[in-house]
Amino acid sequence: QGIVALLGEAIVDCEIDGIVSGAATVGHRFHHGGAITIGSAADYAQKLRACYVIVDHAEREAIVRDQARTAASEAGLVLVEDEGLVVENAALTEWPVPLLGRFDAAFLGVPREVIQLTMRTNQKYFACVDQDGALANAFVCVANLASSDPGAVIAGNERVLSARLADARFFWDNDLRVPLADQAAKLAGIVFHEQLGTVADKVDRVAKLARWLCEEGIVDADPALAEQAALLCKADLVSGMVGEFPELQGVIGGYLALAQGLDAQVADAIRDHYKPVGQGDDVPTAPVTVAVSLADKLDTLCSFFAIHELPTGSRDPFALRRAALGVLKLDQGNQLQIDLDAVCGAWAGNHNENDVSLSLMSNFVIDRLMVQQRELGIRPDLVSASENWGTALDGRPNRILRRAHALQAFVETAEGANLLAGYKRAANILKKEGVSPSPSGGRDRREAPGRGNARDVPSPCLAAPSGPSPLQGEGSEEKALVDALDRMEPTVAAAIAAEDFAAAMSALSALRAPIDAFFDHVTVNDADPVIRARRLALLARFRDAVHGIADFSKIEG
C-alpha cells in the first residue's frame, strides 16, 4: 500500500494508518519491477502507462471491447456483446489483453444459456457465435498482461472452463433422465407459503386458471396444452441444473420439455412463463405461453389478496406490484380483454374463497395501471374517470386504457376543455339542488368494499316533472340542447357498443355549443317550479349523457 499525493511537483504531506505520502508508486507487477517516481501530477498517467498500467478506465473499456471483437472476428466468429462484462473486465485489469480460446464442441449439447452463464459468471469470459447466430465452441478471455506465450495463457483458461462445463453437463445429463412430471411431483414437499400450501398447490391453482382463461376465450390457446404447461411450469425448480444455476429457472424446464418430447408450445410456455419480469423484458405472445404467464401472475395476486397479505408503502415482499404490472403488459401486448372481476370470481369459485379482500385485487391492478400510464404521459385522473362503463365499473384494464387515451385526446381540445367546464357547472348546480347522479355517476371504486358488490345499486335520480312542460319556443336554447342530446345519445351508444371511444368523444363534442348557449341565456332556477324542475332534469340528462362515456366528475381542471 502506498499514497501518492502531489500538487504540481510538490508532495502533499499526509499520513494514513502509518503510511506516509510520497511520489513513489509501482507499475505492473509482471511487466515492471521496482518503484516508479512520479515527477509531477501532470505526468502521472504517462509514467504509469510506460510501466504497463493504463489509468483511464474508459480507455481500458475501449481496449477490452474493441480487441475482444477483433479476436472473435479473426476466427470468423461474432462476439456476443455484453457491456457489463466489458466494464467488469476493465476493472479487473491494468493492461487488458483479450485472447480467444476454444472448448470441446461436445459441450454444445448443454443448453446454450448454461454455457454462457458459466463463462460469464464464473470466468468473466465473452461468448462467441457463428455467422448464423449459433453458439460457437469459443470464448474470449481478458488477460492482465502481454504474455510472451499467449498460447499458455489460453490453455490455462481452457482447462478451467472445461472443468466448469463438465460439471454443468453432469447435472444436465442427470436431469434428462427424470421426466418433468416426476420432478413436478416433488413440488409437494416445498412450502410456497404457510397459508397457501406447497408449490404443488400453487401449480394446481395456476393450471385451473390457465384452462379457464382459454375456455373463456380470453386467451386463444388450446386449454389442454395450457393446463399441461402450467402443471409442469415449476418442475425444474427441483432439478440439479436450477440448483446450480437458479437464474435459469423456467429456461431449463423448457429445454427439458423439448428433450423429453413434449409439445413445443408446452416447452415454450414453461421457458417463458415468468416473463415479463422487469422493465424492458420481452412480453410473450405465443398463446399457450400467454395463458400460463397470465395465470401464474393472476394466481399470485388473488392468493395473497385472499389472505390479506397486501403491499403497504414501499413494502411488497411478494412482488405483487411486479405481478400486476406483468398482467397489464401481457394484456396490452396481446390486445386481450382480461376482466379482473371475472378472474377474481373464477379463482374464488375454484378455491371456495369469498373474502372481501380478494375483490380489492382489481382495484390494486387498476392503481398500477394509473402508475404505468402516468409514466407514459396519460393523466391518472383520466384513467380513473375511464373506469366507468355504463352503470358499472369496468374490470377490463385494456378497455379502460383505450378509453383513457381517447379521453385525454378529447379534453386537450378546445371543445373538450369547454365541455368539461360546462359539465362541472351543471354538476355543481345539480349537487347544490340535491339532484343525485344516475347509477353510474360519481361513484369511487375505492369506496366500495367489493367491486362486484356495489356496482349495480341504483342512486336516486330526479324524476321528470309531471304534467306538460313545453319548451319556450322552437328556437330556444333549451330546445337546442334537447335536440343535441337526442342526436348525440344514439350515436354515442352505438360508438360505445362498438368500443370506438374516439368516435364517442367526437359525438360528445356536439354538446359543447348548446350547453354554452344554455348557460348564457337560460335561468335554471326559474321562479316557476315546473320550469325549474324541467331545466334541472335537462341538466341531469346532460350530465348523465356525459357519464355514459366516462365519469367526468373525476377529471381535474
Coordinates of C-alpha atoms in Angstrom, one line a residue:
Q1 CA 0.0 0.0 0.0
G2 CA 1.2 3.5 -0.7
I3 CA 0.0 7.0 -1.1
V4 CA 1.0 9.4 -3.9
A5 CA -0.1 12.9 -3.1
L6 CA 1.1 15.7 -5.4
L7 CA 0.1 19.2 -6.0
G8 CA 2.0 20.1 -9.2
E9 CA 5.5 18.9 -8.4
A10 CA 5.2 19.3 -4.6
I11 CA 4.5 16.3 -2.4
V12 CA 1.4 16.9 -0.1
D13 CA 2.4 15.6 3.3
C14 CA -0.1 13.3 4.9
E15 CA -0.1 10.0 6.8
I16 CA -2.9 7.5 7.0
D17 CA -2.7 4.3 9.1
G18 CA 1.1 4.7 9.3
I19 CA 1.5 5.1 5.6
V20 CA 3.3 8.3 4.6
S21 CA 2.6 10.1 1.4
G22 CA 5.3 10.5 -1.3
A23 CA 6.0 10.5 -5.0
A24 CA 6.8 6.7 -5.4
T25 CA 4.5 4.0 -6.7
V26 CA 4.7 0.7 -8.7
G27 CA 3.9 -0.3 -12.2
H28 CA 2.5 -3.6 -13.5
R29 CA 3.5 -6.5 -11.2
F30 CA 4.8 -8.7 -14.0
H31 CA 5.9 -6.2 -16.7
H32 CA 7.8 -3.7 -14.4
G33 CA 9.8 -4.4 -11.3
G34 CA 10.8 -1.8 -8.7
A35 CA 9.5 1.6 -7.8
I36 CA 8.5 4.5 -10.0
T37 CA 9.0 8.1 -9.0
I38 CA 6.3 10.4 -10.3
G39 CA 7.8 13.8 -11.2
S40 CA 4.6 15.8 -11.1
A41 CA 0.8 15.4 -11.2
A42 CA 0.9 16.2 -14.9
D43 CA 2.9 13.1 -16.0
Y44 CA 1.3 10.6 -13.6
A45 CA -0.8 8.8 -16.2
Q46 CA 2.0 8.9 -18.8
K47 CA 4.6 7.4 -16.4
L48 CA 2.3 4.6 -15.4
R49 CA 1.5 3.8 -19.0
A50 CA 5.2 3.3 -19.6
C51 CA 5.1 0.7 -16.9
Y52 CA 2.1 -1.1 -18.3
V53 CA -0.6 0.4 -16.2
I54 CA -3.5 2.2 -18.0
V55 CA -5.0 4.7 -15.6
D56 CA -8.0 5.7 -17.6
H57 CA -10.9 3.2 -17.0
A58 CA -12.7 4.3 -20.2
E59 CA -9.6 3.6 -22.2
R60 CA -9.3 0.1 -20.7
E61 CA -13.0 -0.5 -21.5
A62 CA -12.4 0.5 -25.1
I63 CA -9.4 -1.9 -25.4
V64 CA -11.5 -4.8 -24.0
R65 CA -14.5 -4.0 -26.2
D66 CA -12.6 -3.5 -29.5
Q67 CA -9.9 -6.1 -29.1
A68 CA -12.4 -8.8 -28.0
R69 CA -14.4 -8.1 -31.1
T70 CA -11.3 -8.3 -33.2
A71 CA -10.2 -11.6 -31.7
A72 CA -13.6 -13.1 -32.5
S73 CA -13.7 -11.7 -36.0
E74 CA -10.2 -13.0 -36.8
A75 CA -11.6 -16.5 -36.0
G76 CA -14.6 -16.0 -38.3
L77 CA -16.9 -15.5 -35.3
V78 CA -19.0 -12.8 -33.8
L79 CA -18.6 -11.6 -30.2
V80 CA -21.8 -11.7 -28.0
E81 CA -21.9 -8.1 -26.9
D82 CA -22.0 -7.7 -23.1
E83 CA -21.3 -4.2 -21.9
G84 CA -21.5 -5.2 -18.2
L85 CA -18.7 -7.8 -18.9
V86 CA -16.7 -5.1 -20.6
V87 CA -16.8 -2.9 -17.5
E88 CA -16.1 -5.7 -15.2
N89 CA -13.0 -6.9 -17.1
A90 CA -11.7 -3.4 -17.4
A91 CA -12.0 -3.0 -13.7
L92 CA -10.0 -6.3 -13.1
T93 CA -7.1 -5.5 -15.4
E94 CA -4.4 -2.8 -15.6
W95 CA -3.1 -3.9 -19.0
P96 CA -6.0 -5.8 -20.7
V97 CA -5.2 -8.2 -23.5
P98 CA -8.2 -10.1 -24.9
L99 CA -7.5 -13.6 -26.2
L100 CA -9.6 -16.2 -28.0
G101 CA -9.8 -19.8 -26.7
R102 CA -11.8 -22.9 -27.5
F103 CA -13.7 -25.6 -25.6
D104 CA -14.7 -29.1 -26.6
A105 CA -17.6 -28.9 -29.1
A106 CA -19.3 -31.8 -27.3
F107 CA -20.3 -29.4 -24.6
L108 CA -22.6 -27.6 -27.0
G109 CA -25.1 -30.3 -26.2
V110 CA -25.7 -28.5 -22.9
P111 CA -28.2 -25.7 -23.1
R112 CA -26.7 -22.5 -24.5
E113 CA -27.7 -20.3 -21.6
V114 CA -25.9 -22.6 -19.2
I115 CA -22.7 -22.4 -21.2
Q116 CA -22.9 -18.6 -21.5
L117 CA -23.8 -18.2 -17.8
T118 CA -20.9 -20.4 -16.8
M119 CA -18.5 -18.4 -18.9
R120 CA -19.8 -15.1 -17.8
T121 CA -20.4 -15.5 -14.1
N122 CA -17.6 -17.9 -13.1
Q123 CA -14.9 -16.9 -15.6
K124 CA -15.7 -13.4 -16.9
Y125 CA -15.4 -14.7 -20.5
F126 CA -17.3 -13.4 -23.5
A127 CA -19.2 -15.9 -25.6
C128 CA -19.0 -16.1 -29.4
V129 CA -21.5 -17.2 -32.1
D130 CA -21.0 -18.2 -35.7
Q131 CA -22.3 -16.2 -38.7
D132 CA -25.8 -17.8 -38.3
G133 CA -26.1 -16.9 -34.6
A134 CA -25.4 -20.4 -33.2
L135 CA -23.2 -20.6 -30.1
A136 CA -19.7 -21.4 -31.1
N137 CA -17.2 -23.5 -29.0
A138 CA -15.1 -20.4 -28.5
F139 CA -14.7 -17.7 -25.9
V140 CA -12.7 -14.5 -25.3
C141 CA -10.9 -14.1 -22.0
V142 CA -9.1 -11.0 -20.9
A143 CA -5.5 -11.5 -19.7
N144 CA -3.9 -8.8 -17.5
L145 CA -0.5 -9.0 -19.3
A146 CA 1.0 -9.2 -22.7
S147 CA 2.4 -12.7 -22.5
S148 CA 5.4 -13.9 -24.5
D149 CA 3.5 -17.2 -24.7
P150 CA -0.2 -16.3 -25.1
G151 CA -0.9 -19.9 -26.0
A152 CA -0.1 -21.0 -22.5
V153 CA -2.4 -18.3 -21.1
I154 CA -5.2 -19.5 -23.4
A155 CA -4.6 -23.2 -22.5
G156 CA -4.9 -22.4 -18.8
N157 CA -8.2 -20.7 -19.3
E158 CA -9.4 -23.6 -21.5
R159 CA -8.7 -26.1 -18.7
V160 CA -10.6 -24.1 -16.1
L161 CA -13.6 -23.7 -18.4
S162 CA -13.6 -27.3 -19.4
A163 CA -13.9 -28.4 -15.7
R164 CA -16.8 -26.0 -15.2
L165 CA -18.6 -27.2 -18.3
A166 CA -18.1 -30.8 -17.3
D167 CA -19.9 -30.1 -14.0
A168 CA -22.8 -28.5 -15.9
R169 CA -23.0 -31.4 -18.3
F170 CA -23.2 -33.8 -15.4
F171 CA -26.2 -32.0 -13.9
W172 CA -27.8 -31.8 -17.4
D173 CA -27.5 -35.5 -18.1
N174 CA -28.9 -36.4 -14.7
D175 CA -31.9 -34.1 -15.2
L176 CA -32.6 -35.6 -18.6
R177 CA -33.2 -39.0 -17.1
V178 CA -36.1 -37.7 -14.9
P179 CA -39.4 -36.9 -16.6
L180 CA -40.7 -33.4 -15.8
A181 CA -43.9 -34.9 -14.4
D182 CA -41.8 -36.8 -11.8
Q183 CA -40.0 -33.6 -10.9
A184 CA -43.3 -31.8 -10.6
A185 CA -44.4 -34.4 -8.0
K186 CA -41.6 -33.4 -5.8
L187 CA -43.0 -29.8 -5.5
A188 CA -45.4 -31.2 -2.9
G189 CA -42.5 -31.1 -0.5
I190 CA -41.7 -27.4 -0.9
V191 CA -43.8 -24.9 1.0
F192 CA -44.9 -21.9 -1.1
H193 CA -46.5 -20.0 1.8
E194 CA -47.7 -21.3 5.1
Q195 CA -51.3 -20.1 4.4
L196 CA -51.2 -21.0 0.7
G197 CA -49.8 -24.5 0.8
T198 CA -47.0 -26.0 -1.2
V199 CA -45.6 -25.2 -4.7
A200 CA -47.6 -28.1 -5.9
D201 CA -50.7 -26.4 -4.6
K202 CA -49.7 -23.2 -6.4
V203 CA -49.1 -25.1 -9.6
D204 CA -52.6 -26.7 -9.3
R205 CA -54.2 -23.3 -9.0
V206 CA -52.3 -21.9 -12.0
A207 CA -53.3 -24.9 -14.1
K208 CA -57.0 -24.4 -13.3
L209 CA -56.8 -20.7 -14.1
A210 CA -54.8 -21.2 -17.3
R211 CA -57.5 -23.6 -18.6
W212 CA -60.3 -21.2 -17.6
L213 CA -58.6 -18.3 -19.4
C214 CA -58.6 -20.4 -22.6
E215 CA -62.1 -21.8 -22.2
E216 CA -63.5 -18.3 -21.6
G217 CA -61.8 -17.1 -24.8
I218 CA -59.7 -14.5 -23.0
V219 CA -56.6 -16.2 -24.5
D220 CA -56.9 -18.1 -27.8
A221 CA -55.0 -21.2 -26.9
D222 CA -55.6 -24.9 -26.5
P223 CA -56.9 -25.4 -22.9
A224 CA -55.4 -28.8 -22.6
L225 CA -51.9 -27.6 -23.6
A226 CA -52.2 -24.6 -21.4
E227 CA -53.1 -26.8 -18.4
Q228 CA -50.3 -29.3 -19.2
A229 CA -47.7 -26.5 -19.4
A230 CA -49.0 -24.9 -16.2
L231 CA -48.7 -28.2 -14.3
L232 CA -45.1 -28.5 -15.4
C233 CA -44.0 -24.9 -15.3
K234 CA -42.3 -25.1 -11.9
A235 CA -41.0 -28.6 -12.2
D236 CA -37.4 -27.5 -12.9
L237 CA -37.2 -25.9 -9.5
V238 CA -36.1 -29.3 -8.1
S239 CA -33.7 -30.0 -11.0
G240 CA -29.9 -30.2 -10.5
M241 CA -29.4 -27.6 -13.2
V242 CA -31.6 -25.0 -11.5
G243 CA -29.9 -25.9 -8.2
E244 CA -26.6 -24.8 -9.7
F245 CA -28.0 -22.0 -11.9
P246 CA -31.1 -20.6 -10.2
E247 CA -31.1 -17.7 -12.7
L248 CA -32.2 -20.3 -15.3
Q249 CA -35.5 -21.4 -13.7
G250 CA -38.0 -21.8 -16.5
V251 CA -35.3 -21.9 -19.2
I252 CA -34.1 -25.3 -18.0
G253 CA -37.6 -26.6 -17.8
G254 CA -38.2 -25.5 -21.4
Y255 CA -35.1 -27.4 -22.6
L256 CA -36.0 -30.5 -20.6
A257 CA -39.6 -30.5 -22.0
L258 CA -38.3 -30.4 -25.6
A259 CA -35.6 -33.0 -24.9
Q260 CA -38.3 -35.3 -23.4
G261 CA -40.6 -35.0 -26.4
L262 CA -43.3 -32.6 -25.1
D263 CA -45.2 -30.3 -27.4
A264 CA -43.1 -27.3 -28.4
Q265 CA -45.9 -24.9 -27.3
V266 CA -45.7 -26.5 -23.8
A267 CA -41.9 -26.2 -23.8
D268 CA -42.1 -22.5 -24.8
A269 CA -44.7 -21.8 -22.1
I270 CA -42.5 -23.4 -19.4
R271 CA -39.5 -21.5 -20.6
D272 CA -41.2 -18.0 -20.8
H273 CA -44.0 -18.1 -18.2
Y274 CA -42.1 -15.9 -15.8
K275 CA -41.9 -13.1 -18.4
P276 CA -42.3 -10.2 -18.4
V277 CA -40.1 -9.8 -15.2
G278 CA -38.8 -6.3 -15.3
Q279 CA -38.7 -3.1 -17.3
G280 CA -37.8 -3.7 -20.9
D281 CA -38.3 -7.5 -20.6
D282 CA -39.9 -9.3 -23.6
V283 CA -43.7 -9.7 -23.4
P284 CA -44.7 -13.3 -24.5
T285 CA -47.1 -13.5 -27.5
A286 CA -47.4 -17.3 -28.0
P287 CA -50.9 -18.1 -26.9
V288 CA -50.1 -21.1 -24.6
T289 CA -47.3 -19.1 -23.0
V290 CA -49.6 -16.1 -22.5
A291 CA -52.2 -18.3 -20.8
V292 CA -49.7 -19.8 -18.4
S293 CA -47.9 -16.5 -17.7
L294 CA -51.1 -14.7 -17.0
A295 CA -52.4 -17.5 -14.8
D296 CA -49.2 -17.6 -12.8
K297 CA -49.3 -13.8 -12.1
L298 CA -53.1 -13.6 -11.5
D299 CA -52.9 -16.5 -9.1
T300 CA -50.2 -14.8 -7.1
L301 CA -52.3 -11.7 -6.9
C302 CA -55.5 -13.4 -5.9
S303 CA -53.7 -15.8 -3.4
F304 CA -52.1 -13.1 -1.4
F305 CA -55.0 -10.7 -1.5
A306 CA -57.2 -13.6 -0.3
I307 CA -55.0 -14.0 2.8
H308 CA -54.7 -10.2 3.4
E309 CA -51.0 -10.0 2.5
L310 CA -51.3 -6.7 0.7
P311 CA -48.4 -4.3 -0.2
T312 CA -48.1 -1.3 2.1
G313 CA -46.0 1.7 1.3
S314 CA -42.6 0.5 -0.1
R315 CA -43.1 -2.9 1.5
D316 CA -44.0 -5.5 -1.1
P317 CA -42.4 -8.8 0.0
F318 CA -44.3 -11.0 -2.5
A319 CA -43.7 -8.7 -5.5
L320 CA -47.4 -8.1 -6.1
R321 CA -46.7 -4.8 -7.9
R322 CA -44.5 -6.5 -10.3
A323 CA -47.1 -9.3 -10.9
A324 CA -49.8 -6.6 -11.5
L325 CA -47.5 -4.8 -14.0
G326 CA -46.8 -8.2 -15.7
V327 CA -50.6 -8.8 -16.1
L328 CA -51.0 -5.3 -17.6
K329 CA -48.1 -5.8 -20.1
L330 CA -49.5 -9.1 -21.2
D331 CA -53.0 -7.6 -21.6
Q332 CA -51.7 -4.7 -23.6
G333 CA -49.1 -6.5 -25.6
N334 CA -51.6 -9.1 -26.8
Q335 CA -54.7 -6.9 -27.0
L336 CA -56.6 -9.1 -24.6
Q337 CA -59.8 -8.3 -22.7
I338 CA -59.0 -9.5 -19.2
D339 CA -61.9 -9.0 -16.9
L340 CA -60.3 -8.7 -13.4
D341 CA -63.7 -9.2 -11.7
A342 CA -64.3 -12.3 -13.6
V343 CA -60.9 -13.6 -12.8
C344 CA -61.5 -13.0 -9.1
G345 CA -64.8 -14.8 -9.3
A346 CA -63.3 -17.8 -11.1
W347 CA -60.4 -18.0 -8.7
A348 CA -62.7 -17.8 -5.7
G349 CA -65.0 -20.4 -7.2
N350 CA -62.2 -22.8 -7.7
H351 CA -60.9 -22.4 -4.2
N352 CA -64.1 -21.8 -2.2
E353 CA -63.0 -18.3 -1.3
N354 CA -65.4 -15.5 -0.6
D355 CA -63.3 -12.9 1.0
V356 CA -63.8 -9.2 0.7
S357 CA -60.1 -8.5 0.4
L358 CA -60.0 -10.6 -2.8
S359 CA -62.2 -8.1 -4.5
L360 CA -59.6 -5.4 -3.8
M361 CA -57.2 -7.1 -6.2
S362 CA -59.0 -5.4 -9.2
N363 CA -58.5 -2.0 -7.6
F364 CA -54.9 -2.7 -7.0
V365 CA -54.2 -3.6 -10.6
I366 CA -56.1 -0.5 -11.9
D367 CA -53.9 1.6 -9.5
R368 CA -50.8 0.0 -11.1
L369 CA -52.3 0.9 -14.5
M370 CA -52.5 4.6 -13.4
V371 CA -48.9 4.5 -12.3
Q372 CA -47.8 2.8 -15.5
Q373 CA -49.7 5.2 -17.7
R374 CA -48.6 8.3 -15.8
E375 CA -45.0 7.4 -16.7
L376 CA -46.2 7.2 -20.4
G377 CA -47.9 10.6 -20.3
I378 CA -51.5 9.6 -19.5
R379 CA -53.1 11.5 -16.6
P380 CA -54.2 9.3 -13.7
D381 CA -57.4 11.2 -13.3
L382 CA -58.4 10.3 -16.8
V383 CA -57.7 6.6 -16.1
S384 CA -59.9 6.9 -13.0
A385 CA -62.6 8.6 -15.0
S386 CA -62.5 6.0 -17.7
E387 CA -63.2 3.1 -15.3
N388 CA -66.9 3.8 -15.6
W389 CA -68.7 1.5 -18.0
G390 CA -72.4 2.3 -18.4
T391 CA -73.9 1.6 -15.0
A392 CA -70.9 -0.4 -13.7
L393 CA -67.3 -0.1 -13.0
D394 CA -65.1 -1.6 -15.7
G395 CA -62.9 -4.6 -14.7
R396 CA -61.1 -4.7 -18.1
P397 CA -57.8 -2.7 -17.9
N398 CA -57.2 -2.7 -21.6
R399 CA -60.7 -1.2 -22.3
I400 CA -60.1 1.4 -19.5
L401 CA -56.8 2.3 -21.1
R402 CA -58.2 2.7 -24.6
R403 CA -61.0 4.9 -23.2
A404 CA -58.4 7.0 -21.2
H405 CA -56.3 7.6 -24.4
A406 CA -59.4 8.8 -26.3
L407 CA -60.5 10.9 -23.3
Q408 CA -57.1 12.6 -23.0
A409 CA -57.1 13.4 -26.7
F410 CA -60.6 14.9 -26.3
V411 CA -60.0 17.0 -23.1
E412 CA -56.9 18.5 -24.7
T413 CA -59.0 20.1 -27.5
A414 CA -60.9 23.4 -27.1
E415 CA -64.2 21.5 -27.4
G416 CA -63.3 19.0 -24.8
A417 CA -62.0 21.7 -22.3
N418 CA -65.1 23.8 -22.7
L419 CA -67.4 20.8 -22.5
L420 CA -65.7 19.8 -19.3
A421 CA -66.2 23.3 -17.9
G422 CA -69.9 23.1 -18.9
Y423 CA -70.2 19.7 -17.2
K424 CA -68.7 20.9 -14.0
R425 CA -71.0 23.9 -13.9
A426 CA -74.0 21.6 -14.5
A427 CA -72.8 19.1 -11.8
N428 CA -72.3 21.9 -9.3
I429 CA -75.8 23.2 -9.8
L430 CA -77.3 19.8 -9.6
K431 CA -75.3 19.0 -6.4
K432 CA -76.4 22.2 -4.8
E433 CA -80.0 21.4 -5.7
G434 CA -79.7 17.9 -4.3
V435 CA -80.1 16.1 -7.7
S436 CA -78.3 12.8 -7.4
P437 CA -76.5 11.3 -10.3
S438 CA -77.7 8.2 -12.2
P439 CA -76.4 4.8 -11.0
S440 CA -73.1 5.2 -12.9
G441 CA -72.3 8.7 -11.8
G442 CA -69.8 9.9 -9.3
R443 CA -69.0 6.6 -7.5
D444 CA -65.5 5.8 -6.5
R445 CA -64.4 2.3 -6.8
R446 CA -62.1 2.7 -3.7
E447 CA -65.2 3.3 -1.5
A448 CA -66.8 0.0 -2.4
P449 CA -65.8 -2.9 -0.1
G450 CA -66.0 -5.2 -3.1
R451 CA -66.1 -4.1 -6.7
G452 CA -68.7 -6.6 -7.7
N453 CA -70.9 -5.9 -4.7
A454 CA -71.7 -2.2 -5.2
R455 CA -71.8 -1.9 -8.9
D456 CA -75.4 -2.1 -9.8
V457 CA -77.1 -0.4 -6.8
P458 CA -79.2 2.5 -8.2
S459 CA -78.9 6.0 -6.8
P460 CA -82.0 8.3 -6.6
C461 CA -82.3 10.4 -9.7
L462 CA -84.5 13.4 -10.4
A463 CA -87.9 12.3 -11.8
A464 CA -89.3 14.0 -14.8
P465 CA -91.8 16.7 -13.8
S466 CA -95.4 15.6 -14.0
G467 CA -97.8 17.3 -16.5
P468 CA -96.9 19.2 -19.7
S469 CA -93.8 21.3 -19.7
P470 CA -93.5 22.8 -23.2
L471 CA -90.2 24.4 -24.2
Q472 CA -90.2 28.1 -24.6
G473 CA -90.2 28.4 -28.4
E474 CA -88.8 26.4 -31.2
G475 CA -85.5 28.3 -31.3
S476 CA -84.9 28.4 -27.6
E477 CA -81.5 27.3 -26.1
E478 CA -83.4 24.8 -24.0
K479 CA -84.8 23.1 -27.1
A480 CA -81.4 23.3 -28.9
L481 CA -79.8 21.3 -26.0
V482 CA -82.6 18.7 -26.1
D483 CA -82.2 18.3 -29.8
A484 CA -78.5 18.0 -29.5
L485 CA -78.9 15.3 -26.8
D486 CA -81.5 13.5 -29.0
R487 CA -79.0 13.4 -31.9
M488 CA -75.9 12.6 -29.8
E489 CA -77.2 9.8 -27.5
P490 CA -77.9 7.1 -30.1
T491 CA -74.6 8.0 -31.9
V492 CA -72.6 7.7 -28.6
A493 CA -74.5 4.5 -27.7
A494 CA -73.5 2.9 -31.0
A495 CA -69.9 4.0 -30.6
I496 CA -69.7 2.7 -27.1
A497 CA -71.2 -0.6 -28.1
A498 CA -68.5 -0.9 -30.8
E499 CA -65.9 0.3 -28.2
D500 CA -65.0 3.1 -30.6
F501 CA -64.2 5.6 -27.9
A502 CA -62.7 8.2 -30.2
A503 CA -66.0 8.3 -32.1
A504 CA -67.9 8.6 -28.9
M505 CA -65.8 11.6 -27.8
S506 CA -66.3 13.2 -31.2
A507 CA -70.1 12.8 -30.9
L508 CA -70.0 14.2 -27.4
S509 CA -68.3 17.4 -28.7
A510 CA -71.5 18.3 -30.4
L511 CA -72.9 19.3 -26.9
R512 CA -70.3 22.0 -26.4
A513 CA -72.1 24.8 -28.2
P514 CA -75.7 24.1 -26.9
I515 CA -74.6 23.7 -23.3
D516 CA -72.6 27.0 -23.5
A517 CA -75.6 28.8 -25.0
F518 CA -77.9 27.2 -22.4
F519 CA -75.9 28.7 -19.6
D520 CA -75.5 32.0 -21.3
H521 CA -79.2 32.6 -21.9
V522 CA -81.3 30.3 -19.6
T523 CA -82.0 30.8 -15.9
V524 CA -82.1 27.4 -14.4
N525 CA -83.6 28.4 -11.0
D526 CA -86.7 29.9 -12.6
A527 CA -89.4 31.2 -10.2
D528 CA -91.9 28.7 -11.8
P529 CA -91.2 25.4 -10.0
V530 CA -92.4 23.4 -13.1
I531 CA -89.9 25.2 -15.4
R532 CA -87.2 25.0 -12.8
A533 CA -87.7 21.2 -12.4
R534 CA -87.7 20.8 -16.2
R535 CA -84.4 22.6 -16.6
L536 CA -82.8 20.7 -13.7
A537 CA -83.9 17.5 -15.3
L538 CA -82.4 18.6 -18.6
L539 CA -79.1 19.4 -16.9
A540 CA -79.3 16.0 -15.2
R541 CA -79.8 14.4 -18.6
F542 CA -76.8 16.2 -20.0
R543 CA -74.7 15.2 -17.0
D544 CA -75.7 11.5 -17.3
A545 CA -75.1 11.5 -21.1
V546 CA -71.6 12.6 -20.4
H547 CA -71.2 10.0 -17.7
G548 CA -72.2 7.4 -20.2
I549 CA -68.7 7.7 -21.7
A550 CA -66.7 8.4 -18.6
D551 CA -67.0 9.8 -15.1
F552 CA -66.2 13.4 -15.8
S553 CA -66.5 14.2 -12.1
K554 CA -63.1 12.7 -11.6
I555 CA -61.4 14.8 -14.2
E556 CA -59.3 17.6 -12.9
G557 CA -59.4 21.1 -14.3

